Amino acid sequence: MAEFFNAADVTAAAIRIEQRGQDVYNQAVAMATKPEVKALFQHLADEEARHEATFRAMADRVGPVELPAWSIAAEYVEYLHALLDSHALFTQAGTLTALKGAADDHAAALRMAIQFEKDTLLFFTEMRELVPAREKAAVDACIAEERAHLRALTAMLAQVNA
C-alpha cells in the first residue's frame, strides 16, 4: 500500500527555491555590467516571482499526496531533503557572497545560474510525482519554463565566451 504525507512541505520547498532564485537573480541584475546579461537576469528574476505565486496558490489547494508506489516513505522524504540540501541555491556556492565574487566574471555568474536551474528542474520533476493530478499542469508549465531558462542561460554563456 502506498504511503501518504502532506504536500505542503513540498510546495513550501518550491516556494523557498523560487524566493531564493529571485533574490539571487536580483543581485545578479545589480552586479551585471553587460546590458544583455543584466536583461536576462532581470527576466529570470521576474519569472521566479511568477513561479512563486503559482506555488503559493497551489499550496492552498494540495493536501495529503500519495508517494510513488516504488518508494518507502522515509527514504523518499530523505531523498527530497537531499535534493534541497544539495541545491545550488542553498549551498555555499549558491550564496549571494559567492555571486558577488563572480560579479566581474559574467561567465562564472551564468554558470552558477545554470546550476541553479538544473537543480530546480530536478526538484520540480520529482515534485510533479507528488502533486495531485489536477496540479500537474501547473508544475509542468514551471518545468517547461525552467528548461527555457536553462537554454537562455546556456546561449548567453556561449555569447559571453565568444
mmCIF file of C-alpha atoms in Angstrom:
data_model
loop_
_atom_site.group_PDB
_atom_site.id
_atom_site.type_symbol
_atom_site.label_atom_id
_atom_site.label_comp_id
_atom_site.label_asym_id
_atom_site.label_seq_id
_atom_site.Cartn_x
_atom_site.Cartn_y
_atom_site.Cartn_z
ATOM 1 C CA MET A 1 0.000 0.000 0.000
ATOM 2 C CA ALA A 2 1.249 3.470 -0.860
ATOM 3 C CA GLU A 3 2.247 5.974 1.815
ATOM 4 C CA PHE A 4 0.825 9.477 2.194
ATOM 5 C CA PHE A 5 2.295 12.695 3.559
ATOM 6 C CA ASN A 6 1.402 16.374 3.476
ATOM 7 C CA ALA A 7 2.276 18.114 0.212
ATOM 8 C CA ALA A 8 2.525 21.451 1.995
ATOM 9 C CA ASP A 9 6.174 20.619 2.710
ATOM 10 C CA VAL A 10 6.879 20.101 -0.982
ATOM 11 C CA THR A 11 5.136 23.299 -2.080
ATOM 12 C CA ALA A 12 6.861 25.217 0.737
ATOM 13 C CA ALA A 13 10.203 23.971 -0.580
ATOM 14 C CA ALA A 14 9.283 25.050 -4.112
ATOM 15 C CA ILE A 15 8.342 28.492 -2.781
ATOM 16 C CA ARG A 16 11.703 28.742 -0.979
ATOM 17 C CA ILE A 17 13.549 27.785 -4.162
ATOM 18 C CA GLU A 18 11.720 30.455 -6.144
ATOM 19 C CA GLN A 19 12.238 33.134 -3.473
ATOM 20 C CA ARG A 20 15.926 32.372 -3.222
ATOM 21 C CA GLY A 21 16.259 32.308 -7.008
ATOM 22 C CA GLN A 22 14.560 35.672 -7.248
ATOM 23 C CA ASP A 23 16.924 37.122 -4.613
ATOM 24 C CA VAL A 24 19.989 35.777 -6.396
ATOM 25 C CA TYR A 25 18.847 36.971 -9.825
ATOM 26 C CA ASN A 26 18.041 40.438 -8.454
ATOM 27 C CA GLN A 27 21.557 40.597 -7.012
ATOM 28 C CA ALA A 28 22.925 39.447 -10.369
ATOM 29 C CA VAL A 29 20.990 42.252 -12.090
ATOM 30 C CA ALA A 30 22.583 44.774 -9.745
ATOM 31 C CA MET A 31 26.072 43.421 -10.422
ATOM 32 C CA ALA A 32 25.963 42.675 -14.155
ATOM 33 C CA THR A 33 27.642 45.233 -16.378
ATOM 34 C CA LYS A 34 26.729 43.829 -19.789
ATOM 35 C CA PRO A 35 23.234 45.008 -20.784
ATOM 36 C CA GLU A 36 22.262 41.668 -22.359
ATOM 37 C CA VAL A 37 23.313 39.725 -19.245
ATOM 38 C CA LYS A 38 21.542 42.237 -16.988
ATOM 39 C CA ALA A 39 18.339 41.906 -19.078
ATOM 40 C CA LEU A 40 18.441 38.103 -18.909
ATOM 41 C CA PHE A 41 18.904 38.111 -15.137
ATOM 42 C CA GLN A 42 16.000 40.586 -14.777
ATOM 43 C CA HIS A 43 13.777 38.337 -16.895
ATOM 44 C CA LEU A 44 14.722 35.344 -14.746
ATOM 45 C CA ALA A 45 14.017 37.260 -11.508
ATOM 46 C CA ASP A 46 10.562 38.150 -12.856
ATOM 47 C CA GLU A 47 9.930 34.519 -13.822
ATOM 48 C CA GLU A 48 10.924 33.306 -10.353
ATOM 49 C CA ALA A 49 8.420 35.740 -8.800
ATOM 50 C CA ARG A 50 5.688 34.396 -11.072
ATOM 51 C CA HIS A 51 6.576 30.797 -10.208
ATOM 52 C CA GLU A 52 6.476 31.646 -6.509
ATOM 53 C CA ALA A 53 2.906 32.911 -6.960
ATOM 54 C CA THR A 54 1.994 29.687 -8.784
ATOM 55 C CA PHE A 55 3.293 27.533 -5.933
ATOM 56 C CA ARG A 56 1.678 29.739 -3.267
ATOM 57 C CA ALA A 57 -1.687 29.227 -4.961
ATOM 58 C CA MET A 58 -1.007 25.504 -5.246
ATOM 59 C CA ALA A 59 -0.106 25.277 -1.546
ATOM 60 C CA ASP A 60 -3.633 26.340 -0.674
ATOM 61 C CA ARG A 61 -5.114 23.541 -2.777
ATOM 62 C CA VAL A 62 -2.978 20.485 -2.048
ATOM 63 C CA GLY A 63 -3.374 18.164 0.887
ATOM 64 C CA PRO A 64 -2.107 14.664 1.509
ATOM 65 C CA VAL A 65 -0.381 13.175 -1.513
ATOM 66 C CA GLU A 66 0.483 9.645 -2.433
ATOM 67 C CA LEU A 67 4.146 8.773 -2.624
ATOM 68 C CA PRO A 68 5.256 6.878 -5.723
ATOM 69 C CA ALA A 69 4.415 3.183 -5.338
ATOM 70 C CA TRP A 70 8.079 2.181 -5.592
ATOM 71 C CA SER A 71 9.135 4.376 -2.693
ATOM 72 C CA ILE A 72 9.474 3.891 1.026
ATOM 73 C CA ALA A 73 8.162 6.994 2.793
ATOM 74 C CA ALA A 74 11.196 7.700 4.956
ATOM 75 C CA GLU A 75 13.629 7.112 2.105
ATOM 76 C CA TYR A 76 11.669 9.294 -0.320
ATOM 77 C CA VAL A 77 11.418 12.152 2.174
ATOM 78 C CA GLU A 78 15.181 11.825 2.798
ATOM 79 C CA TYR A 79 15.709 11.960 -0.971
ATOM 80 C CA LEU A 80 13.685 15.172 -1.267
ATOM 81 C CA HIS A 81 15.632 16.693 1.626
ATOM 82 C CA ALA A 82 18.887 15.692 -0.073
ATOM 83 C CA LEU A 83 17.744 17.423 -3.269
ATOM 84 C CA LEU A 84 17.100 20.606 -1.317
ATOM 85 C CA ASP A 85 20.242 20.386 0.797
ATOM 86 C CA SER A 86 22.398 19.997 -2.305
ATOM 87 C CA HIS A 87 20.503 22.599 -4.373
ATOM 88 C CA ALA A 88 22.933 25.261 -5.566
ATOM 89 C CA LEU A 89 20.732 27.994 -4.112
ATOM 90 C CA PHE A 90 21.181 26.601 -0.602
ATOM 91 C CA THR A 91 24.868 25.670 -0.635
ATOM 92 C CA GLN A 92 27.922 27.834 -0.054
ATOM 93 C CA ALA A 93 28.466 28.025 -3.821
ATOM 94 C CA GLY A 94 24.973 29.437 -4.228
ATOM 95 C CA THR A 95 25.216 32.194 -1.668
ATOM 96 C CA LEU A 96 24.972 35.836 -2.592
ATOM 97 C CA THR A 97 28.568 36.195 -1.388
ATOM 98 C CA ALA A 98 29.701 33.696 -3.997
ATOM 99 C CA LEU A 99 27.708 35.577 -6.623
ATOM 100 C CA LYS A 100 29.351 38.835 -5.576
ATOM 101 C CA GLY A 101 32.690 37.127 -6.035
ATOM 102 C CA ALA A 102 31.672 36.365 -9.612
ATOM 103 C CA ALA A 103 30.430 39.914 -10.278
ATOM 104 C CA ASP A 104 33.307 40.755 -12.580
ATOM 105 C CA ASP A 105 33.062 37.386 -14.285
ATOM 106 C CA HIS A 106 29.815 37.139 -16.236
ATOM 107 C CA ALA A 107 30.648 33.601 -17.348
ATOM 108 C CA ALA A 108 31.018 32.448 -13.730
ATOM 109 C CA ALA A 109 27.715 34.077 -12.753
ATOM 110 C CA LEU A 110 25.991 32.437 -15.723
ATOM 111 C CA ARG A 111 27.455 29.033 -14.821
ATOM 112 C CA MET A 112 26.129 29.463 -11.267
ATOM 113 C CA ALA A 113 22.688 30.319 -12.653
ATOM 114 C CA ILE A 114 22.803 27.282 -14.952
ATOM 115 C CA GLN A 115 23.434 25.063 -11.920
ATOM 116 C CA PHE A 116 20.536 26.728 -10.050
ATOM 117 C CA GLU A 117 18.214 25.948 -12.943
ATOM 118 C CA LYS A 118 19.400 22.340 -13.269
ATOM 119 C CA ASP A 119 18.845 21.717 -9.564
ATOM 120 C CA THR A 120 15.426 23.365 -9.730
ATOM 121 C CA LEU A 121 14.453 21.230 -12.720
ATOM 122 C CA LEU A 122 15.361 18.072 -10.833
ATOM 123 C CA PHE A 123 13.369 19.117 -7.770
ATOM 124 C CA PHE A 124 10.300 20.129 -9.805
ATOM 125 C CA THR A 125 10.427 16.888 -11.796
ATOM 126 C CA GLU A 126 10.282 14.957 -8.524
ATOM 127 C CA MET A 127 7.651 17.327 -7.144
ATOM 128 C CA ARG A 128 5.456 16.560 -10.159
ATOM 129 C CA GLU A 129 5.204 12.953 -8.976
ATOM 130 C CA LEU A 130 3.806 14.092 -5.630
ATOM 131 C CA VAL A 131 1.134 16.622 -6.515
ATOM 132 C CA PRO A 132 -2.451 15.673 -7.319
ATOM 133 C CA ALA A 133 -3.295 15.157 -10.999
ATOM 134 C CA ARG A 134 -5.154 18.476 -11.124
ATOM 135 C CA GLU A 135 -1.902 20.310 -10.200
ATOM 136 C CA LYS A 136 0.437 18.533 -12.633
ATOM 137 C CA ALA A 137 -0.223 21.034 -15.444
ATOM 138 C CA ALA A 138 0.989 23.928 -13.276
ATOM 139 C CA VAL A 139 4.153 22.042 -12.330
ATOM 140 C CA ASP A 140 4.651 21.024 -15.982
ATOM 141 C CA ALA A 141 4.415 24.688 -17.016
ATOM 142 C CA CYS A 142 7.071 25.633 -14.456
ATOM 143 C CA ILE A 143 9.283 22.762 -15.619
ATOM 144 C CA ALA A 144 8.961 23.951 -19.228
ATOM 145 C CA GLU A 145 9.882 27.483 -18.188
ATOM 146 C CA GLU A 146 12.870 26.272 -16.162
ATOM 147 C CA ARG A 147 14.046 24.393 -19.266
ATOM 148 C CA ALA A 148 13.690 27.619 -21.256
ATOM 149 C CA HIS A 149 15.735 29.416 -18.578
ATOM 150 C CA LEU A 150 18.448 26.788 -18.915
ATOM 151 C CA ARG A 151 18.511 27.203 -22.704
ATOM 152 C CA ALA A 152 18.656 31.012 -22.421
ATOM 153 C CA LEU A 153 21.455 30.904 -19.857
ATOM 154 C CA THR A 154 23.442 28.418 -21.931
ATOM 155 C CA ALA A 155 23.039 30.576 -25.040
ATOM 156 C CA MET A 156 24.119 33.679 -23.109
ATOM 157 C CA LEU A 157 27.136 31.818 -21.730
ATOM 158 C CA ALA A 158 28.163 30.869 -25.277
ATOM 159 C CA GLN A 159 27.747 34.515 -26.337
ATOM 160 C CA VAL A 160 29.798 35.811 -23.385
ATOM 161 C CA ASN A 161 32.527 33.247 -24.046
ATOM 162 C CA ALA A 162 32.666 34.049 -27.779
#
